[in-house]
Amino acid sequence: MPKVVIGVGSNSDHKNNIKQALDNLQQVFGKLLVSPVYKSAPRPSQINGKVSSANEIDYYFNLVVSVESALSAEKIKYCLHAIEKKQLRERNTGVVTIDLDLLLYGSWVGQLDGNNIPHEDIELCEFVLRPLADLLPNDKHPVKGDCYQNLWGSFRPRLALTPIAID
């Protein structure tokens, strides 16, 4: 069974939404390996034609989860969207109740619904790479061939990450 890695993020009622997402993921996939949770300020972005700032949108909490699954990548993506819908995720708003991204599907490299697998956020976003390096430090990126611990060691973060407990 392939090792599947899922990115989890929230900027609204963080602790409750993340706990609920972990419960929902466990119901679908069984045993979860869960990284530490990191808090970071959002990057300024365009939302509904307005420029937003960290003062207008709550901080983000991010982590990654690893599971083993016999489901296809397409079915996993469907399950992630179903969990987001169950948790009232609305797209194109500044409020993110829960965001679930398929980051890795074993060593498979390809495109799924317009997203690259492995997900490009692994190489671009500290809030994805740092928890991934914590959880699976010696696993290797399917394209880069280097382990996540080494990728994190050479990464130049743009955002401050603060580890937090959600228990």
JSON list of C-alpha atoms in Angstrom, two decimals:
[
{"chain": "A", "resi": 1, "resn": "MET", "atom": "CA", "xyz": [0.00, 0.00, 0.00]},
{"chain": "A", "resi": 2, "resn": "PRO", "atom": "CA", "xyz": [1.34, 3.44, -0.82]},
{"chain": "A", "resi": 3, "resn": "LYS", "atom": "CA", "xyz": [2.24, 5.89, 1.91]},
{"chain": "A", "resi": 4, "resn": "VAL", "atom": "CA", "xyz": [-0.07, 8.86, 1.50]},
{"chain": "A", "resi": 5, "resn": "VAL", "atom": "CA", "xyz": [0.75, 12.28, 2.92]},
{"chain": "A", "resi": 6, "resn": "ILE", "atom": "CA", "xyz": [-1.97, 14.87, 3.45]},
{"chain": "A", "resi": 7, "resn": "GLY", "atom": "CA", "xyz": [-1.50, 18.54, 4.27]},
{"chain": "A", "resi": 8, "resn": "VAL", "atom": "CA", "xyz": [-3.94, 19.89, 6.87]},
{"chain": "A", "resi": 9, "resn": "GLY", "atom": "CA", "xyz": [-4.54, 23.61, 7.47]},
{"chain": "A", "resi": 10, "resn": "SER", "atom": "CA", "xyz": [-7.04, 25.93, 9.11]},
{"chain": "A", "resi": 11, "resn": "ASN", "atom": "CA", "xyz": [-7.37, 29.62, 9.92]},
{"chain": "A", "resi": 12, "resn": "SER", "atom": "CA", "xyz": [-10.74, 29.46, 11.64]},
{"chain": "A", "resi": 13, "resn": "ASP", "atom": "CA", "xyz": [-11.53, 27.82, 14.98]},
{"chain": "A", "resi": 14, "resn": "HIS", "atom": "CA", "xyz": [-8.21, 26.04, 14.46]},
{"chain": "A", "resi": 15, "resn": "LYS", "atom": "CA", "xyz": [-8.15, 23.54, 17.28]},
{"chain": "A", "resi": 16, "resn": "ASN", "atom": "CA", "xyz": [-11.71, 22.30, 16.82]},
{"chain": "A", "resi": 17, "resn": "ASN", "atom": "CA", "xyz": [-11.48, 22.13, 13.03]},
{"chain": "A", "resi": 18, "resn": "ILE", "atom": "CA", "xyz": [-8.14, 20.31, 13.09]},
{"chain": "A", "resi": 19, "resn": "LYS", "atom": "CA", "xyz": [-9.33, 17.84, 15.73]},
{"chain": "A", "resi": 20, "resn": "GLN", "atom": "CA", "xyz": [-12.48, 17.20, 13.71]},
{"chain": "A", "resi": 21, "resn": "ALA", "atom": "CA", "xyz": [-10.44, 16.73, 10.53]},
{"chain": "A", "resi": 22, "resn": "LEU", "atom": "CA", "xyz": [-8.14, 14.24, 12.27]},
{"chain": "A", "resi": 23, "resn": "ASP", "atom": "CA", "xyz": [-11.17, 12.33, 13.52]},
{"chain": "A", "resi": 24, "resn": "ASN", "atom": "CA", "xyz": [-12.67, 12.32, 10.02]},
{"chain": "A", "resi": 25, "resn": "LEU", "atom": "CA", "xyz": [-9.37, 11.21, 8.46]},
{"chain": "A", "resi": 26, "resn": "GLN", "atom": "CA", "xyz": [-9.05, 8.41, 10.99]},
{"chain": "A", "resi": 27, "resn": "GLN", "atom": "CA", "xyz": [-12.57, 7.20, 10.18]},
{"chain": "A", "resi": 28, "resn": "VAL", "atom": "CA", "xyz": [-11.61, 6.96, 6.49]},
{"chain": "A", "resi": 29, "resn": "PHE", "atom": "CA", "xyz": [-8.00, 5.77, 6.67]},
{"chain": "A", "resi": 30, "resn": "GLY", "atom": "CA", "xyz": [-7.52, 4.18, 10.09]},
{"chain": "A", "resi": 31, "resn": "LYS", "atom": "CA", "xyz": [-4.17, 4.74, 11.81]},
{"chain": "A", "resi": 32, "resn": "LEU", "atom": "CA", "xyz": [-2.71, 8.21, 11.32]},
{"chain": "A", "resi": 33, "resn": "LEU", "atom": "CA", "xyz": [0.83, 9.41, 11.83]},
{"chain": "A", "resi": 34, "resn": "VAL", "atom": "CA", "xyz": [0.56, 13.10, 12.73]},
{"chain": "A", "resi": 35, "resn": "SER", "atom": "CA", "xyz": [3.25, 15.79, 12.62]},
{"chain": "A", "resi": 36, "resn": "PRO", "atom": "CA", "xyz": [3.57, 18.65, 15.06]},
{"chain": "A", "resi": 37, "resn": "VAL", "atom": "CA", "xyz": [1.24, 21.59, 14.40]},
{"chain": "A", "resi": 38, "resn": "TYR", "atom": "CA", "xyz": [2.74, 24.93, 13.37]},
{"chain": "A", "resi": 39, "resn": "LYS", "atom": "CA", "xyz": [1.23, 28.39, 13.57]},
{"chain": "A", "resi": 40, "resn": "SER", "atom": "CA", "xyz": [2.09, 30.99, 10.94]},
{"chain": "A", "resi": 41, "resn": "ALA", "atom": "CA", "xyz": [0.80, 34.34, 9.78]},
{"chain": "A", "resi": 42, "resn": "PRO", "atom": "CA", "xyz": [-0.91, 34.28, 6.38]},
{"chain": "A", "resi": 43, "resn": "ARG", "atom": "CA", "xyz": [0.79, 35.75, 3.36]},
{"chain": "A", "resi": 44, "resn": "PRO", "atom": "CA", "xyz": [-0.98, 38.83, 1.99]},
{"chain": "A", "resi": 45, "resn": "SER", "atom": "CA", "xyz": [-3.21, 37.63, -0.84]},
{"chain": "A", "resi": 46, "resn": "GLN", "atom": "CA", "xyz": [-6.06, 38.56, -3.10]},
{"chain": "A", "resi": 47, "resn": "ILE", "atom": "CA", "xyz": [-9.45, 37.48, -1.74]},
{"chain": "A", "resi": 48, "resn": "ASN", "atom": "CA", "xyz": [-12.60, 38.54, -3.57]},
{"chain": "A", "resi": 49, "resn": "GLY", "atom": "CA", "xyz": [-10.71, 41.34, -5.30]},
{"chain": "A", "resi": 50, "resn": "LYS", "atom": "CA", "xyz": [-9.43, 42.84, -2.02]},
{"chain": "A", "resi": 51, "resn": "VAL", "atom": "CA", "xyz": [-5.94, 42.75, -0.67]},
{"chain": "A", "resi": 52, "resn": "SER", "atom": "CA", "xyz": [-5.99, 41.09, 2.71]},
{"chain": "A", "resi": 53, "resn": "SER", "atom": "CA", "xyz": [-3.45, 41.27, 5.49]},
{"chain": "A", "resi": 54, "resn": "ALA", "atom": "CA", "xyz": [-2.60, 39.23, 8.58]},
{"chain": "A", "resi": 55, "resn": "ASN", "atom": "CA", "xyz": [-4.82, 41.60, 10.58]},
{"chain": "A", "resi": 56, "resn": "GLU", "atom": "CA", "xyz": [-7.88, 40.67, 8.50]},
{"chain": "A", "resi": 57, "resn": "ILE", "atom": "CA", "xyz": [-7.39, 36.90, 8.47]},
{"chain": "A", "resi": 58, "resn": "ASP", "atom": "CA", "xyz": [-6.58, 34.75, 11.46]},
{"chain": "A", "resi": 59, "resn": "TYR", "atom": "CA", "xyz": [-3.29, 32.91, 11.73]},
{"chain": "A", "resi": 60, "resn": "TYR", "atom": "CA", "xyz": [-2.96, 29.52, 10.06]},
{"chain": "A", "resi": 61, "resn": "PHE", "atom": "CA", "xyz": [-2.33, 26.24, 11.83]},
{"chain": "A", "resi": 62, "resn": "ASN", "atom": "CA", "xyz": [-0.72, 23.59, 9.61]},
{"chain": "A", "resi": 63, "resn": "LEU", "atom": "CA", "xyz": [0.41, 19.99, 9.93]},
{"chain": "A", "resi": 64, "resn": "VAL", "atom": "CA", "xyz": [0.82, 16.89, 7.81]},
{"chain": "A", "resi": 65, "resn": "VAL", "atom": "CA", "xyz": [-0.63, 13.43, 8.25]},
{"chain": "A", "resi": 66, "resn": "SER", "atom": "CA", "xyz": [0.69, 10.16, 6.86]},
{"chain": "A", "resi": 67, "resn": "VAL", "atom": "CA", "xyz": [-1.49, 7.10, 6.22]},
{"chain": "A", "resi": 68, "resn": "GLU", "atom": "CA", "xyz": [-1.17, 3.84, 4.34]},
{"chain": "A", "resi": 69, "resn": "SER", "atom": "CA", "xyz": [-4.05, 3.28, 1.93]},
{"chain": "A", "resi": 70, "resn": "ALA", "atom": "CA", "xyz": [-5.04, 0.93, -0.85]},
{"chain": "A", "resi": 71, "resn": "LEU", "atom": "CA", "xyz": [-7.37, 3.61, -2.25]},
{"chain": "A", "resi": 72, "resn": "SER", "atom": "CA", "xyz": [-6.45, 5.21, -5.56]},
{"chain": "A", "resi": 73, "resn": "ALA", "atom": "CA", "xyz": [-5.15, 8.78, -5.56]},
{"chain": "A", "resi": 74, "resn": "GLU", "atom": "CA", "xyz": [-8.43, 9.87, -7.18]},
{"chain": "A", "resi": 75, "resn": "LYS", "atom": "CA", "xyz": [-10.50, 8.22, -4.45]},
{"chain": "A", "resi": 76, "resn": "ILE", "atom": "CA", "xyz": [-8.32, 9.77, -1.73]},
{"chain": "A", "resi": 77, "resn": "LYS", "atom": "CA", "xyz": [-8.79, 13.21, -3.27]},
{"chain": "A", "resi": 78, "resn": "TYR", "atom": "CA", "xyz": [-12.56, 12.60, -3.35]},
{"chain": "A", "resi": 79, "resn": "CYS", "atom": "CA", "xyz": [-12.50, 11.62, 0.35]},
{"chain": "A", "resi": 80, "resn": "LEU", "atom": "CA", "xyz": [-10.53, 14.76, 1.25]},
{"chain": "A", "resi": 81, "resn": "HIS", "atom": "CA", "xyz": [-13.03, 16.98, -0.55]},
{"chain": "A", "resi": 82, "resn": "ALA", "atom": "CA", "xyz": [-15.90, 15.17, 1.18]},
{"chain": "A", "resi": 83, "resn": "ILE", "atom": "CA", "xyz": [-14.32, 15.87, 4.58]},
{"chain": "A", "resi": 84, "resn": "GLU", "atom": "CA", "xyz": [-13.82, 19.54, 3.66]},
{"chain": "A", "resi": 85, "resn": "LYS", "atom": "CA", "xyz": [-17.46, 19.75, 2.62]},
{"chain": "A", "resi": 86, "resn": "LYS", "atom": "CA", "xyz": [-18.57, 18.06, 5.85]},
{"chain": "A", "resi": 87, "resn": "GLN", "atom": "CA", "xyz": [-16.58, 20.69, 7.76]},
{"chain": "A", "resi": 88, "resn": "LEU", "atom": "CA", "xyz": [-18.24, 23.50, 5.77]},
{"chain": "A", "resi": 89, "resn": "ARG", "atom": "CA", "xyz": [-15.21, 24.51, 3.70]},
{"chain": "A", "resi": 90, "resn": "GLU", "atom": "CA", "xyz": [-16.09, 27.37, 1.38]},
{"chain": "A", "resi": 91, "resn": "ARG", "atom": "CA", "xyz": [-13.70, 28.18, -1.43]},
{"chain": "A", "resi": 92, "resn": "ASN", "atom": "CA", "xyz": [-12.72, 31.73, -2.48]},
{"chain": "A", "resi": 93, "resn": "THR", "atom": "CA", "xyz": [-13.19, 33.23, 0.97]},
{"chain": "A", "resi": 94, "resn": "GLY", "atom": "CA", "xyz": [-10.64, 34.27, 3.56]},
{"chain": "A", "resi": 95, "resn": "VAL", "atom": "CA", "xyz": [-12.04, 31.81, 6.06]},
{"chain": "A", "resi": 96, "resn": "VAL", "atom": "CA", "xyz": [-10.55, 28.33, 5.83]},
{"chain": "A", "resi": 97, "resn": "THR", "atom": "CA", "xyz": [-12.33, 25.97, 8.22]},
{"chain": "A", "resi": 98, "resn": "ILE", "atom": "CA", "xyz": [-10.19, 23.12, 6.93]},
{"chain": "A", "resi": 99, "resn": "ASP", "atom": "CA", "xyz": [-7.94, 22.59, 3.94]},
{"chain": "A", "resi": 100, "resn": "LEU", "atom": "CA", "xyz": [-6.86, 19.06, 3.04]},
{"chain": "A", "resi": 101, "resn": "ASP", "atom": "CA", "xyz": [-4.29, 18.64, 0.26]},
{"chain": "A", "resi": 102, "resn": "LEU", "atom": "CA", "xyz": [-2.94, 15.40, -1.17]},
{"chain": "A", "resi": 103, "resn": "LEU", "atom": "CA", "xyz": [0.81, 16.02, -0.98]},
{"chain": "A", "resi": 104, "resn": "LEU", "atom": "CA", "xyz": [2.26, 12.59, -1.75]},
{"chain": "A", "resi": 105, "resn": "TYR", "atom": "CA", "xyz": [0.92, 9.30, -3.03]},
{"chain": "A", "resi": 106, "resn": "GLY", "atom": "CA", "xyz": [3.77, 6.85, -2.52]},
{"chain": "A", "resi": 107, "resn": "SER", "atom": "CA", "xyz": [6.45, 7.51, -5.13]},
{"chain": "A", "resi": 108, "resn": "TRP", "atom": "CA", "xyz": [3.90, 8.36, -7.81]},
{"chain": "A", "resi": 109, "resn": "VAL", "atom": "CA", "xyz": [4.63, 11.46, -9.90]},
{"chain": "A", "resi": 110, "resn": "GLY", "atom": "CA", "xyz": [1.88, 12.97, -12.02]},
{"chain": "A", "resi": 111, "resn": "GLN", "atom": "CA", "xyz": [-1.07, 15.32, -12.16]},
{"chain": "A", "resi": 112, "resn": "LEU", "atom": "CA", "xyz": [-4.41, 14.93, -10.45]},
{"chain": "A", "resi": 113, "resn": "ASP", "atom": "CA", "xyz": [-7.21, 17.46, -10.95]},
{"chain": "A", "resi": 114, "resn": "GLY", "atom": "CA", "xyz": [-4.72, 20.10, -12.09]},
{"chain": "A", "resi": 115, "resn": "ASN", "atom": "CA", "xyz": [-2.38, 19.62, -9.11]},
{"chain": "A", "resi": 116, "resn": "ASN", "atom": "CA", "xyz": [1.06, 18.08, -9.26]},
{"chain": "A", "resi": 117, "resn": "ILE", "atom": "CA", "xyz": [1.80, 15.07, -7.12]},
{"chain": "A", "resi": 118, "resn": "PRO", "atom": "CA", "xyz": [4.12, 15.43, -5.30]},
{"chain": "A", "resi": 119, "resn": "HIS", "atom": "CA", "xyz": [2.42, 18.72, -4.45]},
{"chain": "A", "resi": 120, "resn": "GLU", "atom": "CA", "xyz": [4.53, 21.80, -5.27]},
{"chain": "A", "resi": 121, "resn": "ASP", "atom": "CA", "xyz": [3.86, 23.25, -1.78]},
{"chain": "A", "resi": 122, "resn": "ILE", "atom": "CA", "xyz": [6.38, 20.73, -0.39]},
{"chain": "A", "resi": 123, "resn": "GLU", "atom": "CA", "xyz": [9.17, 22.69, -2.02]},
{"chain": "A", "resi": 124, "resn": "LEU", "atom": "CA", "xyz": [7.60, 26.16, -1.75]},
{"chain": "A", "resi": 125, "resn": "CYS", "atom": "CA", "xyz": [5.98, 26.43, 1.67]},
{"chain": "A", "resi": 126, "resn": "GLU", "atom": "CA", "xyz": [7.65, 26.18, 5.04]},
{"chain": "A", "resi": 127, "resn": "PHE", "atom": "CA", "xyz": [4.34, 25.33, 6.69]},
{"chain": "A", "resi": 128, "resn": "VAL", "atom": "CA", "xyz": [4.26, 22.13, 4.57]},
{"chain": "A", "resi": 129, "resn": "LEU", "atom": "CA", "xyz": [7.94, 21.17, 4.43]},
{"chain": "A", "resi": 130, "resn": "ARG", "atom": "CA", "xyz": [8.71, 21.72, 8.13]},
{"chain": "A", "resi": 131, "resn": "PRO", "atom": "CA", "xyz": [6.01, 19.38, 9.50]},
{"chain": "A", "resi": 132, "resn": "LEU", "atom": "CA", "xyz": [6.83, 16.88, 6.72]},
{"chain": "A", "resi": 133, "resn": "ALA", "atom": "CA", "xyz": [10.51, 16.94, 7.73]},
{"chain": "A", "resi": 134, "resn": "ASP", "atom": "CA", "xyz": [9.47, 16.42, 11.36]},
{"chain": "A", "resi": 135, "resn": "LEU", "atom": "CA", "xyz": [7.18, 13.49, 10.56]},
{"chain": "A", "resi": 136, "resn": "LEU", "atom": "CA", "xyz": [9.15, 11.71, 7.82]},
{"chain": "A", "resi": 137, "resn": "PRO", "atom": "CA", "xyz": [12.71, 13.09, 8.03]},
{"chain": "A", "resi": 138, "resn": "ASN", "atom": "CA", "xyz": [14.39, 10.24, 6.16]},
{"chain": "A", "resi": 139, "resn": "ASP", "atom": "CA", "xyz": [11.77, 9.66, 3.47]},
{"chain": "A", "resi": 140, "resn": "LYS", "atom": "CA", "xyz": [12.84, 10.88, 0.04]},
{"chain": "A", "resi": 141, "resn": "HIS", "atom": "CA", "xyz": [11.06, 13.30, -2.25]},
{"chain": "A", "resi": 142, "resn": "PRO", "atom": "CA", "xyz": [10.04, 11.28, -5.35]},
{"chain": "A", "resi": 143, "resn": "VAL", "atom": "CA", "xyz": [11.41, 13.89, -7.78]},
{"chain": "A", "resi": 144, "resn": "LYS", "atom": "CA", "xyz": [14.25, 15.57, -5.88]},
{"chain": "A", "resi": 145, "resn": "GLY", "atom": "CA", "xyz": [15.57, 12.29, -4.46]},
{"chain": "A", "resi": 146, "resn": "ASP", "atom": "CA", "xyz": [16.67, 14.01, -1.26]},
{"chain": "A", "resi": 147, "resn": "CYS", "atom": "CA", "xyz": [15.20, 13.36, 2.17]},
{"chain": "A", "resi": 148, "resn": "TYR", "atom": "CA", "xyz": [12.81, 15.87, 3.71]},
{"chain": "A", "resi": 149, "resn": "GLN", "atom": "CA", "xyz": [15.18, 16.61, 6.59]},
{"chain": "A", "resi": 150, "resn": "ASN", "atom": "CA", "xyz": [17.84, 17.73, 4.08]},
{"chain": "A", "resi": 151, "resn": "LEU", "atom": "CA", "xyz": [15.31, 19.69, 2.02]},
{"chain": "A", "resi": 152, "resn": "TRP", "atom": "CA", "xyz": [14.23, 21.52, 5.18]},
{"chain": "A", "resi": 153, "resn": "GLY", "atom": "CA", "xyz": [17.87, 22.15, 6.14]},
{"chain": "A", "resi": 154, "resn": "SER", "atom": "CA", "xyz": [18.47, 24.00, 2.86]},
{"chain": "A", "resi": 155, "resn": "PHE", "atom": "CA", "xyz": [15.11, 25.80, 2.83]},
{"chain": "A", "resi": 156, "resn": "ARG", "atom": "CA", "xyz": [15.01, 29.57, 3.45]},
{"chain": "A", "resi": 157, "resn": "PRO", "atom": "CA", "xyz": [11.74, 30.25, 5.32]},
{"chain": "A", "resi": 158, "resn": "ARG", "atom": "CA", "xyz": [9.88, 33.48, 4.66]},
{"chain": "A", "resi": 159, "resn": "LEU", "atom": "CA", "xyz": [7.35, 33.00, 7.47]},
{"chain": "A", "resi": 160, "resn": "ALA", "atom": "CA", "xyz": [7.97, 32.40, 11.14]},
{"chain": "A", "resi": 161, "resn": "LEU", "atom": "CA", "xyz": [6.63, 29.05, 12.32]},
{"chain": "A", "resi": 162, "resn": "THR", "atom": "CA", "xyz": [5.70, 28.47, 15.93]},
{"chain": "A", "resi": 163, "resn": "PRO", "atom": "CA", "xyz": [5.03, 24.92, 17.14]},
{"chain": "A", "resi": 164, "resn": "ILE", "atom": "CA", "xyz": [1.79, 24.69, 19.10]},
{"chain": "A", "resi": 165, "resn": "ALA", "atom": "CA", "xyz": [-0.20, 22.07, 20.98]},
{"chain": "A", "resi": 166, "resn": "ILE", "atom": "CA", "xyz": [-3.83, 21.46, 20.04]},
{"chain": "A", "resi": 167, "resn": "ASP", "atom": "CA", "xyz": [-4.61, 18.88, 22.72]}
]
